[in-house]
């Protein structure tokens, strides 16, 4: 346990680049804080309509993708450097390093999600077609945490397998492929609106349902990703 905690601290320090783990949390919190400040400016200038707030919310959500990109690059950029890798291996085992890295990213994603929940609560009453402000805020927070966790779960095995630049190219290509598939799906003769509305009604009927299902999905995907990362990392030469 102590070794895993040490690895979490090492990765937070690597990401912040400042030798202080808490700086990483401040970096992740900066995006929702900036979003709140921009919303305040829009409100003071009378430009805080639904469209403007929707664009601002989309920007804040989209920034998490960029933050995960930056996080993955910062943690794996020097992975080929033997000294840096030994920094996380002695006296930390490879398993500790993998578990600690996933835990560090989950921690930062949670910090970002909590910051976004404050942003969401301040900016809008509802973007999930609900009437309960608190409930929609919880769902938005869960969605942000789910997004960050899933992105890193897909990216991490690639970065353990390839050099950072190649892994990033493959990761971006996968996101692009998913976008293309989504566009193709929109042209199919299928009522996607009714389909997604039925799923949302099922998920949001009770608050506990999306929370439990979301956390279960994150846990399952992370476990699969960790198993793959451990197997790939075990084959790496030090």
Tab-separated table of C-alpha atoms in Angstrom:
chain	number	residue	atom	x	y	z
A	1	UNK	CA	0.000	0.000	0.000
A	2	UNK	CA	2.808	2.408	0.882
A	3	UNK	CA	4.528	1.677	-2.425
A	4	UNK	CA	1.335	2.430	-4.359
A	5	UNK	CA	0.867	5.704	-2.475
A	6	UNK	CA	4.482	6.601	-3.246
A	7	UNK	CA	3.879	5.924	-6.942
A	8	UNK	CA	0.778	8.148	-6.860
A	9	UNK	CA	2.876	10.943	-5.385
A	10	UNK	CA	5.592	10.427	-8.004
A	11	UNK	CA	3.109	10.622	-10.879
A	12	UNK	CA	1.403	13.707	-9.473
A	13	UNK	CA	4.816	15.347	-9.215
A	14	UNK	CA	5.668	14.355	-12.783
A	15	UNK	CA	2.448	15.814	-14.096
A	16	UNK	CA	2.767	19.090	-12.202
A	17	UNK	CA	6.432	19.438	-13.126
A	18	UNK	CA	6.869	21.428	-9.927
A	19	UNK	CA	7.878	18.729	-7.467
A	20	UNK	CA	4.648	19.180	-5.504
A	21	UNK	CA	1.767	16.729	-5.794
A	22	UNK	CA	-0.907	19.286	-4.879
A	23	UNK	CA	0.047	21.459	-7.878
A	24	UNK	CA	-1.387	18.759	-10.167
A	25	UNK	CA	-4.779	19.104	-8.457
A	26	UNK	CA	-4.653	22.880	-8.923
A	27	UNK	CA	-3.930	22.433	-12.641
A	28	UNK	CA	-6.954	20.190	-13.060
A	29	UNK	CA	-9.150	22.563	-11.038
A	30	UNK	CA	-8.105	25.561	-13.137
A	31	UNK	CA	-10.412	24.715	-16.066
A	32	UNK	CA	-13.731	24.668	-14.161
A	33	UNK	CA	-12.629	27.734	-12.177
A	34	UNK	CA	-11.960	29.609	-15.423
A	35	UNK	CA	-15.365	28.438	-16.650
A	36	UNK	CA	-17.042	29.890	-13.553
A	37	UNK	CA	-15.203	33.188	-14.021
A	38	UNK	CA	-16.212	33.362	-17.690
A	39	UNK	CA	-19.822	32.652	-16.757
A	40	UNK	CA	-19.689	35.473	-14.209
A	41	UNK	CA	-18.348	37.841	-16.856
A	42	UNK	CA	-21.101	36.779	-19.265
A	43	UNK	CA	-23.729	37.354	-16.584
A	44	UNK	CA	-22.396	40.827	-15.803
A	45	UNK	CA	-22.385	41.753	-19.490
A	46	UNK	CA	-25.826	40.260	-20.164
A	47	UNK	CA	-24.503	37.550	-22.486
A	48	UNK	CA	-25.411	34.545	-20.356
A	49	UNK	CA	-28.159	33.084	-22.529
A	50	UNK	CA	-28.759	29.350	-22.852
A	51	UNK	CA	-26.753	29.144	-26.073
A	52	UNK	CA	-23.767	30.946	-24.574
A	53	UNK	CA	-23.856	28.787	-21.452
A	54	UNK	CA	-24.178	25.682	-23.612
A	55	UNK	CA	-21.064	26.637	-25.567
A	56	UNK	CA	-19.190	27.362	-22.334
A	57	UNK	CA	-20.210	24.015	-20.852
A	58	UNK	CA	-19.110	22.222	-24.027
A	59	UNK	CA	-15.736	23.954	-23.815
A	60	UNK	CA	-15.250	22.905	-20.190
A	61	UNK	CA	-16.220	19.305	-20.984
A	62	UNK	CA	-13.958	19.265	-24.046
A	63	UNK	CA	-11.034	20.540	-22.004
A	64	UNK	CA	-11.069	17.313	-19.999
A	65	UNK	CA	-10.077	15.458	-23.158
A	66	UNK	CA	-7.141	17.838	-23.517
A	67	UNK	CA	-6.239	17.443	-19.853
A	68	UNK	CA	-6.192	13.658	-20.196
A	69	UNK	CA	-3.984	13.999	-23.293
A	70	UNK	CA	-1.571	16.199	-21.356
A	71	UNK	CA	-1.668	13.935	-18.335
A	72	UNK	CA	-0.890	10.811	-20.342
A	73	UNK	CA	1.960	12.527	-22.190
A	74	UNK	CA	3.496	13.921	-19.032
A	75	UNK	CA	3.392	10.553	-17.265
A	76	UNK	CA	4.773	8.524	-20.172
A	77	UNK	CA	6.936	11.023	-22.083
A	78	UNK	CA	10.112	9.960	-20.292
A	79	UNK	CA	9.133	6.308	-19.981
A	80	UNK	CA	12.062	5.242	-22.186
A	81	UNK	CA	14.472	6.978	-19.825
A	82	UNK	CA	15.933	4.239	-17.622
A	83	UNK	CA	16.604	6.563	-14.699
A	84	UNK	CA	13.027	7.843	-14.664
A	85	UNK	CA	11.622	4.331	-14.865
A	86	UNK	CA	13.828	3.130	-12.014
A	87	UNK	CA	12.583	6.095	-10.025
A	88	UNK	CA	9.197	4.389	-9.949
A	89	UNK	CA	10.505	0.863	-9.561
A	90	UNK	CA	12.848	1.033	-6.598
A	91	UNK	CA	11.560	0.021	-4.124
A	92	UNK	CA	8.264	0.038	-6.059
A	93	UNK	CA	7.397	-3.020	-8.105
A	94	UNK	CA	5.945	-2.865	-11.599
A	95	UNK	CA	2.508	-3.771	-10.273
A	96	UNK	CA	2.709	-0.929	-7.761
A	97	UNK	CA	3.694	1.424	-10.546
A	98	UNK	CA	0.736	0.419	-12.740
A	99	UNK	CA	-1.813	0.515	-9.912
A	100	UNK	CA	-0.411	3.793	-8.615
A	101	UNK	CA	-0.581	5.403	-12.052
A	102	UNK	CA	-4.220	4.465	-12.543
A	103	UNK	CA	-5.021	5.631	-9.027
A	104	UNK	CA	-3.282	8.965	-9.628
A	105	UNK	CA	-5.254	9.568	-12.814
A	106	UNK	CA	-8.510	8.560	-11.109
A	107	UNK	CA	-7.742	10.997	-8.308
A	108	UNK	CA	-7.121	13.865	-10.721
A	109	UNK	CA	-10.235	12.963	-12.739
A	110	UNK	CA	-12.245	13.039	-9.526
A	111	UNK	CA	-10.821	16.454	-8.653
A	112	UNK	CA	-11.679	17.735	-12.129
A	113	UNK	CA	-15.183	16.253	-11.919
A	114	UNK	CA	-15.839	17.885	-8.553
A	115	UNK	CA	-14.655	21.207	-9.945
A	116	UNK	CA	-16.953	20.756	-12.935
A	117	UNK	CA	-19.868	20.011	-10.611
A	118	UNK	CA	-19.393	23.435	-9.020
A	119	UNK	CA	-19.168	24.975	-12.482
A	120	UNK	CA	-22.306	23.150	-13.641
A	121	UNK	CA	-24.279	24.145	-10.546
A	122	UNK	CA	-23.299	27.791	-10.993
A	123	UNK	CA	-23.844	27.957	-14.745
A	124	UNK	CA	-27.047	26.081	-15.492
A	125	UNK	CA	-30.159	24.647	-13.955
A	126	UNK	CA	-30.217	21.574	-16.200
A	127	UNK	CA	-28.524	20.153	-19.250
A	128	UNK	CA	-29.828	16.632	-18.762
A	129	UNK	CA	-33.511	17.397	-19.275
A	130	UNK	CA	-34.314	17.018	-15.594
A	131	UNK	CA	-35.992	19.280	-13.084
A	132	UNK	CA	-33.822	18.650	-10.032
A	133	UNK	CA	-30.785	20.946	-10.021
A	134	UNK	CA	-28.846	18.852	-7.492
A	135	UNK	CA	-29.665	15.628	-9.271
A	136	UNK	CA	-28.501	16.968	-12.629
A	137	UNK	CA	-25.296	18.195	-11.003
A	138	UNK	CA	-24.591	14.711	-9.624
A	139	UNK	CA	-25.236	13.167	-13.042
A	140	UNK	CA	-22.996	15.728	-14.744
A	141	UNK	CA	-20.215	15.061	-12.229
A	142	UNK	CA	-20.534	11.316	-12.772
A	143	UNK	CA	-20.417	11.839	-16.535
A	144	UNK	CA	-17.216	13.871	-16.298
A	145	UNK	CA	-15.562	11.283	-14.062
A	146	UNK	CA	-16.679	8.523	-16.420
A	147	UNK	CA	-15.285	10.398	-19.426
A	148	UNK	CA	-11.861	10.953	-17.870
A	149	UNK	CA	-11.587	7.394	-16.563
A	150	UNK	CA	-12.587	5.785	-19.854
A	151	UNK	CA	-10.213	7.958	-21.878
A	152	UNK	CA	-7.228	6.996	-19.742
A	153	UNK	CA	-8.294	3.338	-19.608
A	154	UNK	CA	-8.053	3.275	-23.413
A	155	UNK	CA	-4.869	5.365	-23.585
A	156	UNK	CA	-2.763	3.736	-20.845
A	157	UNK	CA	-2.151	0.339	-22.513
A	158	UNK	CA	-1.154	2.155	-25.703
A	159	UNK	CA	1.406	4.254	-23.827
A	160	UNK	CA	2.816	1.204	-22.053
A	161	UNK	CA	3.100	-0.536	-25.422
A	162	UNK	CA	4.427	2.251	-27.670
A	163	UNK	CA	6.534	5.369	-27.545
A	164	UNK	CA	4.499	8.398	-26.359
A	165	UNK	CA	4.348	10.067	-29.783
A	166	UNK	CA	3.145	6.895	-31.524
A	167	UNK	CA	0.712	6.106	-28.724
A	168	UNK	CA	-0.804	9.580	-28.980
A	169	UNK	CA	-1.216	9.235	-32.739
A	170	UNK	CA	-2.984	5.891	-32.320
A	171	UNK	CA	-5.143	7.299	-29.517
A	172	UNK	CA	-6.205	10.286	-31.604
A	173	UNK	CA	-6.846	7.967	-34.553
A	174	UNK	CA	-9.118	5.823	-32.388
A	175	UNK	CA	-11.072	8.894	-31.283
A	176	UNK	CA	-11.335	9.976	-34.912
A	177	UNK	CA	-12.557	6.522	-35.916
A	178	UNK	CA	-15.226	6.631	-33.217
A	179	UNK	CA	-16.314	10.042	-34.512
A	180	UNK	CA	-16.558	8.733	-38.074
A	181	UNK	CA	-18.591	5.733	-36.887
A	182	UNK	CA	-20.900	8.079	-34.977
A	183	UNK	CA	-21.440	10.216	-38.095
A	184	UNK	CA	-22.153	7.125	-40.178
A	185	UNK	CA	-24.588	5.918	-37.543
A	186	UNK	CA	-26.468	9.206	-37.719
A	187	UNK	CA	-27.221	8.541	-41.397
A	188	UNK	CA	-28.660	5.094	-40.759
A	189	UNK	CA	-32.448	4.742	-40.916
A	190	UNK	CA	-32.842	4.501	-37.156
A	191	UNK	CA	-34.512	6.782	-34.644
A	192	UNK	CA	-31.462	7.499	-32.490
A	193	UNK	CA	-33.264	10.297	-30.647
A	194	UNK	CA	-35.960	7.984	-29.320
A	195	UNK	CA	-33.337	5.327	-28.561
A	196	UNK	CA	-31.148	7.621	-26.464
A	197	UNK	CA	-34.169	9.214	-24.779
A	198	UNK	CA	-35.363	5.774	-23.680
A	199	UNK	CA	-31.889	4.992	-22.298
A	200	UNK	CA	-31.753	8.324	-20.460
A	201	UNK	CA	-35.214	7.760	-18.984
A	202	UNK	CA	-34.127	4.328	-17.776
A	203	UNK	CA	-30.849	5.595	-16.314
A	204	UNK	CA	-32.229	8.713	-14.679
A	205	UNK	CA	-35.443	7.229	-13.271
A	206	UNK	CA	-33.636	6.805	-9.954
A	207	UNK	CA	-30.427	8.619	-9.052
A	208	UNK	CA	-28.810	5.513	-7.579
A	209	UNK	CA	-29.136	3.635	-10.883
A	210	UNK	CA	-26.810	5.770	-13.049
A	211	UNK	CA	-24.395	6.236	-10.133
A	212	UNK	CA	-24.046	2.515	-9.466
A	213	UNK	CA	-23.962	1.582	-13.150
A	214	UNK	CA	-21.447	4.341	-13.916
A	215	UNK	CA	-19.109	3.356	-11.091
A	216	UNK	CA	-19.440	-0.334	-12.034
A	217	UNK	CA	-18.566	0.505	-15.643
A	218	UNK	CA	-15.519	2.530	-14.563
A	219	UNK	CA	-14.346	-0.286	-12.287
A	220	UNK	CA	-14.810	-2.973	-14.960
A	221	UNK	CA	-13.079	-0.990	-17.717
A	222	UNK	CA	-10.208	0.002	-15.416
A	223	UNK	CA	-9.687	-3.594	-14.311
A	224	UNK	CA	-9.480	-4.790	-17.922
A	225	UNK	CA	-7.157	-1.907	-18.800
A	226	UNK	CA	-4.933	-2.596	-15.773
A	227	UNK	CA	-4.634	-6.279	-16.679
A	228	UNK	CA	-3.567	-5.349	-20.221
A	229	UNK	CA	-1.137	-2.673	-18.988
A	230	UNK	CA	0.449	-5.050	-16.481
A	231	UNK	CA	0.920	-7.703	-19.161
A	232	UNK	CA	2.439	-5.230	-21.618
A	233	UNK	CA	4.647	-3.614	-18.991
A	234	UNK	CA	5.868	-7.007	-17.762
A	235	UNK	CA	7.367	-7.600	-21.206
A	236	UNK	CA	9.271	-4.305	-21.206
A	237	UNK	CA	12.993	-4.374	-20.614
A	238	UNK	CA	14.402	-2.058	-17.981
